[in-house]
Structures are given as C-alpha cells and as structure tokens.
C-alpha cells in the first residue's frame, strides 16, 4: 500500500510529464487511465470510474470487449497493411457491410480514411468534384454548412466548421463555404443552383448535443435535390447505432448523397469513411484522392467485427431502449441544476440551469464518473452501446451526487459571510 503522500507524488509526476511533453493544444489531462473493461476505467492509482463518455462516442462495445480484442489480435497476426495498390478481404467485407447498413443499394461506394476529419476532407473534395462536373469546371460552386456545426480540425474541415472562434487563429480559410442558421427558412433563402453541397451534422454534438428542428432534414433533401446540390450528412458522432438507428438520417426516411462515419464504427480503432449513394458514387476518378493507411486490413477487420457485434447483439435497439430509459432517469433527478435533456438514443446532452458544466464534470470525476462538458451549460454523455440497468442506475446515483456537490458549493458561495463587528 502506498501512503496518500506518495500517491499524490505519483499523480504529480504524470501531470508534469504531460505538461512538458505533450503539445499544449487542449486543456490539461484530467486523469491517467491504465485499463478499461466494459463501461469501467481504472486510473494509475487503481481507482475505478464509470465511463459515460466512451472516448467521445467511440468505444461502442465498451473497453476491451472480447470481440474487439480478438479481431485486432487475429488480424494483426494475419495481415495488417499492404497499401491501397491492393485489396484485402476485410476491406471488401467492411465496404459491403457499410453499404448495406447505410442502405445505398448497389450504386454506393466507400472511401476509407483514418479519422473523422479525413472522412470529411474526402466529402469536401466530393462536393468540389460535383460542382466542377455540374458546372463544367467554369463556376465557383458554393458550399453551405450549418452555423455551430462541427466537422473537424484540419484546414478543410475547419473551413466547414461554423465556429468563428475555432477558425480565427488560422485564417484565411479554404474559400467557398457559407454558413446558415439551421432552419428551413434560412436554407430556402440561401440555396440556389450554384450550391454544390450542403453539409449537415444531424445532432450537433460538439455544440452541446443540439437537435435539428423537426422536418429540417426532409426539407434539406427536397431543396438540395431541386437545386442539383449534394446532401452530405456528417454521421461521425451519430453513426454506428448510437441514436437508435444505424445512422441518424434513417430516423427521417430520407436518402442522402453521402455520409461520413468514424468514431463509433471502429470501437476504439482509428478509422473513418465516406459512403456515397447513387450518382455521387461516380465522382471520384483515379488520382483524385488517397491515403496510405486508409482502409488497411487491421482497421477494417476490427471495424467489421465491431459492427458485426453491434448487429448480432441487437445494440442499435439497445441504444434506443436504454437511451429512453436514461433520459427518464435524468429527468427524474431531483436537482434544480438539471434543466432538460437533448439528443437521441445514447447521445444525450443534459442541459444545466447554470453555466457550471466544468464544475459538474470535475465533481463527477471525484465521485467516480466520467462525463464531458460540451459547453458551459451542457453535459454530454455517450456511453457504450452495451449498457444496461446496472450502468444506468450507477450513473443516476453518481451524477446526482455530483450535482449535489456542485449545488452545495454554489449555496456556500451565495451564503453571506458575517462581518464581525
Ligand atoms: C469528432 C467529429 C469530427 C472529427 O473527427 P476526428 O476523428 O476527430 O477527426 C467531425 N465531425 C463530427 C460530427 C464529429 O463529432
């Protein structure tokens, strides 16, 4: 047994290493995790946490799921990488699976990258190819995207991301992108025959799990079709069953021209993909795009196994049922800090009545629960699709305790201090 002082020293050492060696592109790391299993994480001091963030909607099967472990181990021992001069069986199998789950029919194609940003970079190029093909290379096609939506951190995807504060340090942006409000009226006002594509994030995850207005996607499909523009849906956070359908657009009964996926499809193995529908599938031609790692045998075998397990174990249905159950549990929490719940399935945003999300995340961690502050007044949760009653009950208990800790601190701060005479 180590004394508390020594544990404290141990903690300080990794924080010093992180502060010295890692690029300072984000806030300080909040814990040093050494192991995971299911919805549990353990830190270097052996303390267990309930993981309700899932690595930001990534670990769909939870941590160290036997299907995931077996897929990585077997494929690593068989064939990992040969480059895209060649095909491999797991790559072809995953492309066929993604087409089937997305419902492209025969006229669909899949481009593989290694991240969400890479999937969206490919989609951006698809939009430019479509504009060029349609206007004979003469026009300057417009691309529309939604204010406050998030599409990635690379220069191309940052240009698509309607958050001026993220773009500001990196101006000038790749040109041609215009941002509109997420309303049918704004889209109607902005769209014309020069628009090559509309990018849509179906639930704005990074913005605080913000739902689109009712009917927006259906109207967007109709308007983009009428004006010869592609409808490109970013399913990077919402895909792989998280919202209770394989992909969020499927709740609306529409068919897009392309979707992008990443996060949850690999269950923790880095992979991203662009899936095209119909005529949009014929836009790329040899030499227009590529990736050394993209779609390698190791990544595609793992994603194939993860999607296979989601399907076999009925986890899309579980996301729908457990999501509704979780929402009920959140709405039943007795705390004036909870103002409501947004999102769908197992991608939920808990709206707070005060801008104390940072304090709630820290209090939750103290109580052994990992969640995320999507913004000042929203807690984002995106647990494994495998969760059941046990995890939901534990979450409700730990989250309630975290809220009470923050409430007590707020009350304490409000209590007027007696000034001695
Ligand atoms: C996470 C995310 C991205 C970027 O994915 P990376 O893998 O971080 O590059 C893009 N779009 C959405 C909606 C996301 O949630």
GROMACS .gro file of C-alpha atoms and ligand atoms in nm:
model
  436
    1UNK     CA    1   0.000   0.000   0.000
    2UNK     CA    2   0.134   0.342  -0.087
    3UNK     CA    3   0.081   0.629   0.151
    4UNK     CA    4  -0.151   0.906   0.031
    5UNK     CA    5   0.151   1.139   0.005
    6UNK     CA    6   0.328   0.902  -0.233
    7UNK     CA    7   0.014   0.860  -0.448
    8UNK     CA    8  -0.004   1.235  -0.467
    9UNK     CA    9   0.358   1.242  -0.580
   10UNK     CA   10   0.283   0.977  -0.844
   11UNK     CA   11  -0.005   1.186  -0.972
   12UNK     CA   12   0.210   1.495  -0.990
   13UNK     CA   13   0.477   1.314  -1.192
   14UNK     CA   14   0.248   1.217  -1.483
   15UNK     CA   15   0.098   1.563  -1.486
   16UNK     CA   16   0.449   1.710  -1.509
   17UNK     CA   17   0.532   1.472  -1.796
   18UNK     CA   18   0.214   1.568  -1.979
   19UNK     CA   19   0.273   1.939  -1.923
   20UNK     CA   20   0.630   1.914  -2.052
   21UNK     CA   21   0.599   1.665  -2.339
   22UNK     CA   22   0.254   1.698  -2.496
   23UNK     CA   23   0.154   1.977  -2.732
   24UNK     CA   24  -0.048   2.238  -2.547
   25UNK     CA   25  -0.344   2.221  -2.783
   26UNK     CA   26  -0.603   2.132  -2.520
   27UNK     CA   27  -0.680   2.170  -2.151
   28UNK     CA   28  -0.472   1.971  -1.901
   29UNK     CA   29  -0.538   1.597  -1.897
   30UNK     CA   30  -0.782   1.511  -1.620
   31UNK     CA   31  -0.664   1.160  -1.530
   32UNK     CA   32  -0.411   0.894  -1.620
   33UNK     CA   33  -0.603   0.585  -1.727
   34UNK     CA   34  -0.430   0.250  -1.742
   35UNK     CA   35  -0.705  -0.006  -1.809
   36UNK     CA   36  -1.066  -0.044  -1.915
   37UNK     CA   37  -1.329  -0.317  -1.921
   38UNK     CA   38  -1.687  -0.272  -2.034
   39UNK     CA   39  -1.805   0.064  -1.901
   40UNK     CA   40  -1.531   0.080  -1.637
   41UNK     CA   41  -1.199   0.263  -1.643
   42UNK     CA   42  -0.917   0.242  -1.390
   43UNK     CA   43  -0.661   0.512  -1.320
   44UNK     CA   44  -0.298   0.466  -1.220
   45UNK     CA   45  -0.394   0.464  -0.851
   46UNK     CA   46  -0.629   0.169  -0.908
   47UNK     CA   47  -0.944   0.378  -0.871
   48UNK     CA   48  -1.244   0.269  -1.081
   49UNK     CA   49  -1.464   0.510  -1.280
   50UNK     CA   50  -1.791   0.458  -1.467
   51UNK     CA   51  -1.723   0.572  -1.824
   52UNK     CA   52  -2.022   0.756  -1.969
   53UNK     CA   53  -1.824   0.939  -2.235
   54UNK     CA   54  -1.691   0.635  -2.423
   55UNK     CA   55  -1.389   0.825  -2.555
   56UNK     CA   56  -1.637   1.071  -2.716
   57UNK     CA   57  -1.882   0.823  -2.867
   58UNK     CA   58  -1.602   0.593  -2.984
   59UNK     CA   59  -1.593   0.278  -2.768
   60UNK     CA   60  -1.929   0.140  -2.887
   61UNK     CA   61  -1.869  -0.203  -2.732
   62UNK     CA   62  -1.711  -0.064  -2.416
   63UNK     CA   63  -1.347  -0.126  -2.329
   64UNK     CA   64  -1.157  -0.447  -2.405
   65UNK     CA   65  -1.463  -0.625  -2.546
   66UNK     CA   66  -1.359  -0.983  -2.639
   67UNK     CA   67  -1.483  -0.940  -2.998
   68UNK     CA   68  -1.270  -0.627  -3.041
   69UNK     CA   69  -0.965  -0.783  -2.875
   70UNK     CA   70  -0.996  -1.099  -3.081
   71UNK     CA   71  -1.037  -0.908  -3.410
   72UNK     CA   72  -0.728  -0.694  -3.350
   73UNK     CA   73  -0.517  -0.990  -3.236
   74UNK     CA   74  -0.620  -1.224  -3.518
   75UNK     CA   75  -0.582  -0.968  -3.795
   76UNK     CA   76  -0.250  -0.838  -3.658
   77UNK     CA   77  -0.127  -1.199  -3.664
   78UNK     CA   78  -0.254  -1.245  -4.022
   79UNK     CA   79  -0.206  -0.927  -4.227
   80UNK     CA   80  -0.210  -0.563  -4.118
   81UNK     CA   81  -0.120  -0.345  -4.411
   82UNK     CA   82  -0.042  -0.370  -4.781
   83UNK     CA   83  -0.131  -0.016  -4.916
   84UNK     CA   84  -0.417   0.075  -5.143
   85UNK     CA   85  -0.244  -0.065  -5.450
   86UNK     CA   86  -0.406  -0.386  -5.328
   87UNK     CA   87  -0.734  -0.504  -5.178
   88UNK     CA   88  -0.781  -0.727  -4.874
   89UNK     CA   89  -1.079  -0.942  -4.770
   90UNK     CA   90  -1.163  -0.742  -4.452
   91UNK     CA   91  -1.164  -0.417  -4.650
   92UNK     CA   92  -1.405  -0.552  -4.911
   93UNK     CA   93  -1.624  -0.705  -4.641
   94UNK     CA   94  -1.646  -0.378  -4.447
   95UNK     CA   95  -1.729  -0.177  -4.759
   96UNK     CA   96  -2.015  -0.417  -4.835
   97UNK     CA   97  -2.137  -0.402  -4.473
   98UNK     CA   98  -2.133  -0.020  -4.463
   99UNK     CA   99  -2.326  -0.004  -4.793
  100UNK     CA  100  -2.585  -0.245  -4.658
  101UNK     CA  101  -2.627  -0.069  -4.322
  102UNK     CA  102  -2.645   0.275  -4.486
  103UNK     CA  103  -2.888   0.143  -4.746
  104UNK     CA  104  -2.702   0.259  -5.056
  105UNK     CA  105  -2.812  -0.037  -5.268
  106UNK     CA  106  -2.570  -0.145  -5.540
  107UNK     CA  107  -2.494   0.211  -5.651
  108UNK     CA  108  -2.288   0.302  -5.345
  109UNK     CA  109  -1.917   0.323  -5.277
  110UNK     CA  110  -1.692   0.355  -4.972
  111UNK     CA  111  -1.372   0.557  -4.930
  112UNK     CA  112  -1.165   0.472  -4.621
  113UNK     CA  113  -0.959   0.714  -4.414
  114UNK     CA  114  -0.833   0.704  -4.056
  115UNK     CA  115  -1.040   0.965  -3.876
  116UNK     CA  116  -1.350   1.177  -3.891
  117UNK     CA  117  -1.162   1.471  -4.033
  118UNK     CA  118  -1.025   1.258  -4.316
  119UNK     CA  119  -1.373   1.131  -4.397
  120UNK     CA  120  -1.497   1.491  -4.414
  121UNK     CA  121  -1.196   1.601  -4.621
  122UNK     CA  122  -1.299   1.337  -4.874
  123UNK     CA  123  -1.658   1.466  -4.859
  124UNK     CA  124  -1.534   1.824  -4.918
  125UNK     CA  125  -1.347   1.702  -5.228
  126UNK     CA  126  -1.660   1.515  -5.337
  127UNK     CA  127  -1.854   1.843  -5.315
  128UNK     CA  128  -1.593   2.026  -5.526
  129UNK     CA  129  -1.588   1.741  -5.783
  130UNK     CA  130  -1.966   1.757  -5.806
  131UNK     CA  131  -1.962   2.134  -5.855
  132UNK     CA  132  -1.693   2.108  -6.121
  133UNK     CA  133  -1.868   1.824  -6.306
  134UNK     CA  134  -2.203   2.003  -6.299
  135UNK     CA  135  -2.078   2.348  -6.400
  136UNK     CA  136  -1.817   2.222  -6.647
  137UNK     CA  137  -1.533   2.347  -6.429
  138UNK     CA  138  -1.635   2.706  -6.507
  139UNK     CA  139  -1.830   2.809  -6.199
  140UNK     CA  140  -1.723   2.882  -5.845
  141UNK     CA  141  -1.957   2.643  -5.667
  142UNK     CA  142  -2.091   2.742  -5.327
  143UNK     CA  143  -2.089   2.505  -5.032
  144UNK     CA  144  -2.335   2.554  -4.747
  145UNK     CA  145  -2.282   2.437  -4.390
  146UNK     CA  146  -2.464   2.500  -4.063
  147UNK     CA  147  -2.360   2.755  -3.807
  148UNK     CA  148  -2.224   2.594  -3.491
  149UNK     CA  149  -2.186   2.251  -3.653
  150UNK     CA  150  -1.851   2.075  -3.611
  151UNK     CA  151  -1.680   1.888  -3.895
  152UNK     CA  152  -1.316   1.861  -3.785
  153UNK     CA  153  -0.985   2.034  -3.713
  154UNK     CA  154  -0.791   2.002  -4.039
  155UNK     CA  155  -0.782   2.310  -4.265
  156UNK     CA  156  -1.051   2.178  -4.499
  157UNK     CA  157  -1.287   2.057  -4.229
  158UNK     CA  158  -1.223   2.368  -4.019
  159UNK     CA  159  -1.343   2.570  -4.318
  160UNK     CA  160  -1.667   2.368  -4.297
  161UNK     CA  161  -1.697   2.422  -3.921
  162UNK     CA  162  -1.928   2.712  -3.838
  163UNK     CA  163  -1.748   2.827  -3.525
  164UNK     CA  164  -1.566   3.158  -3.585
  165UNK     CA  165  -1.358   3.129  -3.266
  166UNK     CA  166  -1.208   2.799  -3.391
  167UNK     CA  167  -1.127   2.944  -3.733
  168UNK     CA  168  -0.990   3.279  -3.613
  169UNK     CA  169  -0.628   3.178  -3.537
  170UNK     CA  170  -0.595   3.002  -3.875
  171UNK     CA  171  -0.732   3.249  -4.128
  172UNK     CA  172  -0.756   3.257  -4.421
  173UNK     CA  173  -0.988   2.958  -4.457
  174UNK     CA  174  -1.025   2.740  -4.766
  175UNK     CA  175  -1.274   2.953  -4.964
  176UNK     CA  176  -1.624   2.876  -5.086
  177UNK     CA  177  -1.807   2.779  -4.767
  178UNK     CA  178  -2.103   2.982  -4.638
  179UNK     CA  179  -2.279   2.927  -4.306
  180UNK     CA  180  -2.652   2.938  -4.248
  181UNK     CA  181  -2.885   2.900  -3.950
  182UNK     CA  182  -3.026   2.552  -3.901
  183UNK     CA  183  -3.374   2.646  -4.020
  184UNK     CA  184  -3.567   2.559  -4.334
  185UNK     CA  185  -3.624   2.931  -4.397
  186UNK     CA  186  -3.250   3.007  -4.387
  187UNK     CA  187  -3.179   2.718  -4.623
  188UNK     CA  188  -3.453   2.828  -4.863
  189UNK     CA  189  -3.312   3.180  -4.864
  190UNK     CA  190  -2.952   3.068  -4.921
  191UNK     CA  191  -2.979   2.785  -5.170
  192UNK     CA  192  -2.960   2.834  -5.547
  193UNK     CA  193  -2.834   2.641  -5.849
  194UNK     CA  194  -2.470   2.730  -5.776
  195UNK     CA  195  -2.472   2.540  -5.447
  196UNK     CA  196  -2.270   2.220  -5.492
  197UNK     CA  197  -2.339   2.072  -5.149
  198UNK     CA  198  -2.499   2.120  -4.811
  199UNK     CA  199  -2.317   1.972  -4.509
  200UNK     CA  200  -2.535   1.877  -4.213
  201UNK     CA  201  -2.448   1.746  -3.866
  202UNK     CA  202  -2.774   1.574  -3.770
  203UNK     CA  203  -2.727   1.627  -3.395
  204UNK     CA  204  -2.467   1.894  -3.319
  205UNK     CA  205  -2.254   1.702  -3.072
  206UNK     CA  206  -1.968   1.943  -3.005
  207UNK     CA  207  -2.209   2.236  -2.989
  208UNK     CA  208  -2.387   2.073  -2.693
  209UNK     CA  209  -2.592   1.787  -2.842
  210UNK     CA  210  -2.828   2.021  -3.025
  211UNK     CA  211  -3.107   1.862  -3.229
  212UNK     CA  212  -3.208   1.992  -3.573
  213UNK     CA  213  -3.554   2.145  -3.598
  214UNK     CA  214  -3.830   1.895  -3.682
  215UNK     CA  215  -3.852   1.842  -4.057
  216UNK     CA  216  -3.519   2.009  -4.140
  217UNK     CA  217  -3.355   1.703  -4.297
  218UNK     CA  218  -3.659   1.621  -4.509
  219UNK     CA  219  -3.674   1.982  -4.635
  220UNK     CA  220  -3.296   1.982  -4.689
  221UNK     CA  221  -3.327   1.670  -4.904
  222UNK     CA  222  -3.603   1.825  -5.112
  223UNK     CA  223  -3.425   2.160  -5.159
  224UNK     CA  224  -3.081   2.015  -5.240
  225UNK     CA  225  -3.237   1.779  -5.496
  226UNK     CA  226  -3.429   2.064  -5.658
  227UNK     CA  227  -3.111   2.272  -5.692
  228UNK     CA  228  -2.878   1.990  -5.800
  229UNK     CA  229  -2.674   2.006  -5.479
  230UNK     CA  230  -2.540   1.712  -5.280
  231UNK     CA  231  -2.678   1.649  -4.932
  232UNK     CA  232  -2.382   1.535  -4.722
  233UNK     CA  233  -2.458   1.420  -4.368
  234UNK     CA  234  -2.182   1.403  -4.107
  235UNK     CA  235  -2.265   1.089  -3.907
  236UNK     CA  236  -1.927   1.076  -3.737
  237UNK     CA  237  -2.072   1.113  -3.386
  238UNK     CA  238  -2.429   0.993  -3.454
  239UNK     CA  239  -2.346   0.683  -3.662
  240UNK     CA  240  -2.283   0.317  -3.577
  241UNK     CA  241  -2.616   0.276  -3.400
  242UNK     CA  242  -2.571   0.544  -3.135
  243UNK     CA  243  -2.902   0.725  -3.187
  244UNK     CA  244  -3.114   0.408  -3.214
  245UNK     CA  245  -3.081   0.369  -3.591
  246UNK     CA  246  -2.761   0.271  -3.769
  247UNK     CA  247  -2.737   0.631  -3.888
  248UNK     CA  248  -2.932   0.935  -3.766
  249UNK     CA  249  -3.065   1.024  -4.115
  250UNK     CA  250  -3.255   0.694  -4.112
  251UNK     CA  251  -3.496   0.835  -3.849
  252UNK     CA  252  -3.616   1.075  -4.120
  253UNK     CA  253  -3.672   0.827  -4.404
  254UNK     CA  254  -3.454   1.023  -4.649
  255UNK     CA  255  -3.168   0.914  -4.875
  256UNK     CA  256  -2.864   1.147  -4.872
  257UNK     CA  257  -2.593   1.167  -5.140
  258UNK     CA  258  -2.315   1.092  -4.895
  259UNK     CA  259  -2.249   1.032  -4.527
  260UNK     CA  260  -1.928   1.037  -4.328
  261UNK     CA  261  -1.857   0.799  -4.040
  262UNK     CA  262  -1.572   0.743  -3.793
  263UNK     CA  263  -1.574   0.742  -3.408
  264UNK     CA  264  -1.804   0.451  -3.313
  265UNK     CA  265  -1.750   0.224  -3.614
  266UNK     CA  266  -1.400   0.126  -3.502
  267UNK     CA  267  -1.490   0.083  -3.135
  268UNK     CA  268  -1.154   0.240  -3.044
  269UNK     CA  269  -0.953   0.153  -3.353
  270UNK     CA  270  -0.893   0.465  -3.567
  271UNK     CA  271  -1.094   0.453  -3.890
  272UNK     CA  272  -1.313   0.688  -4.091
  273UNK     CA  273  -1.511   0.650  -4.412
  274UNK     CA  274  -1.708   0.838  -4.673
  275UNK     CA  275  -2.008   0.644  -4.802
  276UNK     CA  276  -2.164   0.768  -5.124
  277UNK     CA  277  -2.509   0.700  -5.268
  278UNK     CA  278  -2.623   0.687  -5.633
  279UNK     CA  279  -2.464   0.923  -5.886
  280UNK     CA  280  -2.236   1.080  -5.623
  281UNK     CA  281  -2.055   0.744  -5.624
  282UNK     CA  282  -1.912   0.813  -5.971
  283UNK     CA  283  -1.745   1.149  -5.894
  284UNK     CA  284  -1.401   1.035  -5.776
  285UNK     CA  285  -1.175   0.903  -6.051
  286UNK     CA  286  -0.819   0.767  -6.037
  287UNK     CA  287  -0.573   1.018  -5.895
  288UNK     CA  288  -0.827   1.240  -5.717
  289UNK     CA  289  -0.777   1.118  -5.360
  290UNK     CA  290  -0.594   0.864  -5.147
  291UNK     CA  291  -0.448   0.762  -4.814
  292UNK     CA  292  -0.161   0.532  -4.724
  293UNK     CA  293  -0.320   0.385  -4.412
  294UNK     CA  294  -0.685   0.430  -4.508
  295UNK     CA  295  -0.882   0.106  -4.508
  296UNK     CA  296  -0.593  -0.117  -4.412
  297UNK     CA  297  -0.667  -0.476  -4.318
  298UNK     CA  298  -0.619  -0.425  -3.943
  299UNK     CA  299  -0.856  -0.129  -3.919
  300UNK     CA  300  -1.122  -0.275  -4.145
  301UNK     CA  301  -1.117  -0.619  -3.981
  302UNK     CA  302  -1.165  -0.453  -3.643
  303UNK     CA  303  -1.446  -0.221  -3.759
  304UNK     CA  304  -1.609  -0.516  -3.935
  305UNK     CA  305  -1.605  -0.716  -3.612
  306UNK     CA  306  -1.736  -0.418  -3.409
  307UNK     CA  307  -2.027  -0.360  -3.650
  308UNK     CA  308  -2.091  -0.735  -3.658
  309UNK     CA  309  -2.120  -0.743  -3.280
  310UNK     CA  310  -2.346  -0.435  -3.272
  311UNK     CA  311  -2.573  -0.615  -3.517
  312UNK     CA  312  -2.563  -0.962  -3.356
  313UNK     CA  313  -2.616  -0.836  -3.002
  314UNK     CA  314  -2.900  -0.601  -3.103
  315UNK     CA  315  -2.712  -0.295  -2.979
  316UNK     CA  316  -2.886  -0.047  -3.212
  317UNK     CA  317  -3.213  -0.145  -3.045
  318UNK     CA  318  -3.036  -0.131  -2.707
  319UNK     CA  319  -2.922   0.225  -2.780
  320UNK     CA  320  -3.283   0.322  -2.848
  321UNK     CA  321  -3.429   0.147  -2.542
  322UNK     CA  322  -3.150   0.234  -2.297
  323UNK     CA  323  -3.140   0.588  -2.430
  324UNK     CA  324  -3.507   0.638  -2.347
  325UNK     CA  325  -3.454   0.477  -2.007
  326UNK     CA  326  -3.153   0.700  -1.937
  327UNK     CA  327  -3.348   1.009  -2.037
  328UNK     CA  328  -3.626   0.917  -1.796
  329UNK     CA  329  -3.368   0.863  -1.521
  330UNK     CA  330  -3.209   1.203  -1.593
  331UNK     CA  331  -3.544   1.381  -1.596
  332UNK     CA  332  -3.624   1.221  -1.259
  333UNK     CA  333  -3.310   1.359  -1.093
  334UNK     CA  334  -3.406   1.588  -0.809
  335UNK     CA  335  -3.179   1.886  -0.870
  336UNK     CA  336  -3.252   2.244  -0.971
  337UNK     CA  337  -2.937   2.225  -1.187
  338UNK     CA  338  -3.100   1.992  -1.443
  339UNK     CA  339  -3.293   2.198  -1.697
  340UNK     CA  340  -3.364   1.935  -1.962
  341UNK     CA  341  -3.228   1.672  -2.194
  342UNK     CA  342  -3.144   1.684  -2.566
  343UNK     CA  343  -3.024   1.432  -2.822
  344UNK     CA  344  -3.132   1.083  -2.915
  345UNK     CA  345  -3.055   0.726  -2.813
  346UNK     CA  346  -2.722   0.714  -2.633
  347UNK     CA  347  -2.603   1.058  -2.745
  348UNK     CA  348  -2.752   1.286  -2.483
  349UNK     CA  349  -2.692   1.643  -2.371
  350UNK     CA  350  -2.802   1.729  -2.020
  351UNK     CA  351  -2.889   2.099  -2.015
  352UNK     CA  352  -2.793   2.273  -1.691
  353UNK     CA  353  -2.973   2.573  -1.546
  354UNK     CA  354  -2.639   2.750  -1.474
  355UNK     CA  355  -2.310   2.762  -1.665
  356UNK     CA  356  -2.140   2.517  -1.429
  357UNK     CA  357  -2.069   2.224  -1.663
  358UNK     CA  358  -1.696   2.235  -1.585
  359UNK     CA  359  -1.763   2.208  -1.211
  360UNK     CA  360  -2.011   1.923  -1.269
  361UNK     CA  361  -1.755   1.727  -1.476
  362UNK     CA  362  -1.491   1.773  -1.203
  363UNK     CA  363  -1.737   1.674  -0.926
  364UNK     CA  364  -1.848   1.371  -1.130
  365UNK     CA  365  -1.487   1.260  -1.163
  366UNK     CA  366  -1.439   1.294  -0.787
  367UNK     CA  367  -1.741   1.067  -0.743
  368UNK     CA  368  -1.602   0.817  -0.998
  369UNK     CA  369  -1.796   0.913  -1.311
  370UNK     CA  370  -1.658   1.029  -1.647
  371UNK     CA  371  -1.874   1.270  -1.848
  372UNK     CA  372  -1.792   1.572  -2.065
  373UNK     CA  373  -1.879   1.942  -2.075
  374UNK     CA  374  -1.986   2.002  -2.435
  375UNK     CA  375  -2.022   2.369  -2.344
  376UNK     CA  376  -2.062   2.584  -2.027
  377UNK     CA  377  -2.414   2.462  -1.959
  378UNK     CA  378  -2.430   2.116  -2.118
  379UNK     CA  379  -2.305   1.777  -2.002
  380UNK     CA  380  -2.257   1.533  -2.290
  381UNK     CA  381  -2.291   1.161  -2.235
  382UNK     CA  382  -2.215   0.895  -2.495
  383UNK     CA  383  -2.172   0.565  -2.311
  384UNK     CA  384  -2.104   0.224  -2.467
  385UNK     CA  385  -2.399   0.082  -2.662
  386UNK     CA  386  -2.378  -0.223  -2.435
  387UNK     CA  387  -2.506  -0.051  -2.118
  388UNK     CA  388  -2.792  -0.198  -1.914
  389UNK     CA  389  -2.983  -0.141  -1.589
  390UNK     CA  390  -2.671  -0.166  -1.371
  391UNK     CA  391  -2.484   0.110  -1.555
  392UNK     CA  392  -2.790   0.336  -1.577
  393UNK     CA  393  -2.862   0.305  -1.204
  394UNK     CA  394  -2.498   0.370  -1.118
  395UNK     CA  395  -2.488   0.670  -1.349
  396UNK     CA  396  -2.804   0.823  -1.198
  397UNK     CA  397  -2.661   0.777  -0.849
  398UNK     CA  398  -2.314   0.920  -0.924
  399UNK     CA  399  -2.445   1.205  -1.137
  400UNK     CA  400  -2.697   1.306  -0.870
  401UNK     CA  401  -2.417   1.311  -0.615
  402UNK     CA  402  -2.202   1.525  -0.844
  403UNK     CA  403  -2.488   1.771  -0.893
  404UNK     CA  404  -2.540   1.793  -0.517
  405UNK     CA  405  -2.170   1.860  -0.464
  406UNK     CA  406  -2.187   2.148  -0.712
  407UNK     CA  407  -2.516   2.276  -0.564
  408UNK     CA  408  -2.364   2.278  -0.215
  409UNK     CA  409  -2.063   2.472  -0.343
  410UNK     CA  410  -2.292   2.723  -0.515
  411UNK     CA  411  -2.502   2.767  -0.198
  412UNK     CA  412  -2.187   2.814   0.006
  413UNK     CA  413  -2.069   3.083  -0.234
  414UNK     CA  414  -2.406   3.258  -0.204
  415UNK     CA  415  -2.424   3.249   0.177
  416UNK     CA  416  -2.339   3.598   0.300
  417UNK     CA  417  -2.044   3.589   0.537
  418UNK     CA  418  -2.096   3.751   0.875
  419UNK     CA  419  -1.878   4.056   0.909
  420UNK     CA  420  -1.753   4.069   1.269
  421UNK     CA  421  -1.833   4.399   1.435
  422LIG     C1  422  -1.545   1.407  -3.394
  422LIG     C2  423  -1.613   1.466  -3.512
  422LIG     C3  424  -1.544   1.501  -3.628
  422LIG     C4  425  -1.393   1.491  -3.640
  422LIG     O1  426  -1.349   1.361  -3.621
  422LIG     P1  427  -1.194   1.335  -3.586
  422LIG     O2  428  -1.182   1.186  -3.584
  422LIG     O3  429  -1.169   1.399  -3.453
  422LIG     O4  430  -1.113   1.397  -3.692
  422LIG     C5  431  -1.616   1.550  -3.735
  422LIG     N1  432  -1.750   1.564  -3.729
  422LIG     C6  433  -1.820   1.532  -3.619
  422LIG     C7  434  -1.968   1.547  -3.619
  422LIG     C8  435  -1.755   1.484  -3.506
  422LIG     O5  436  -1.824   1.454  -3.396
   0.00000   0.00000   0.00000
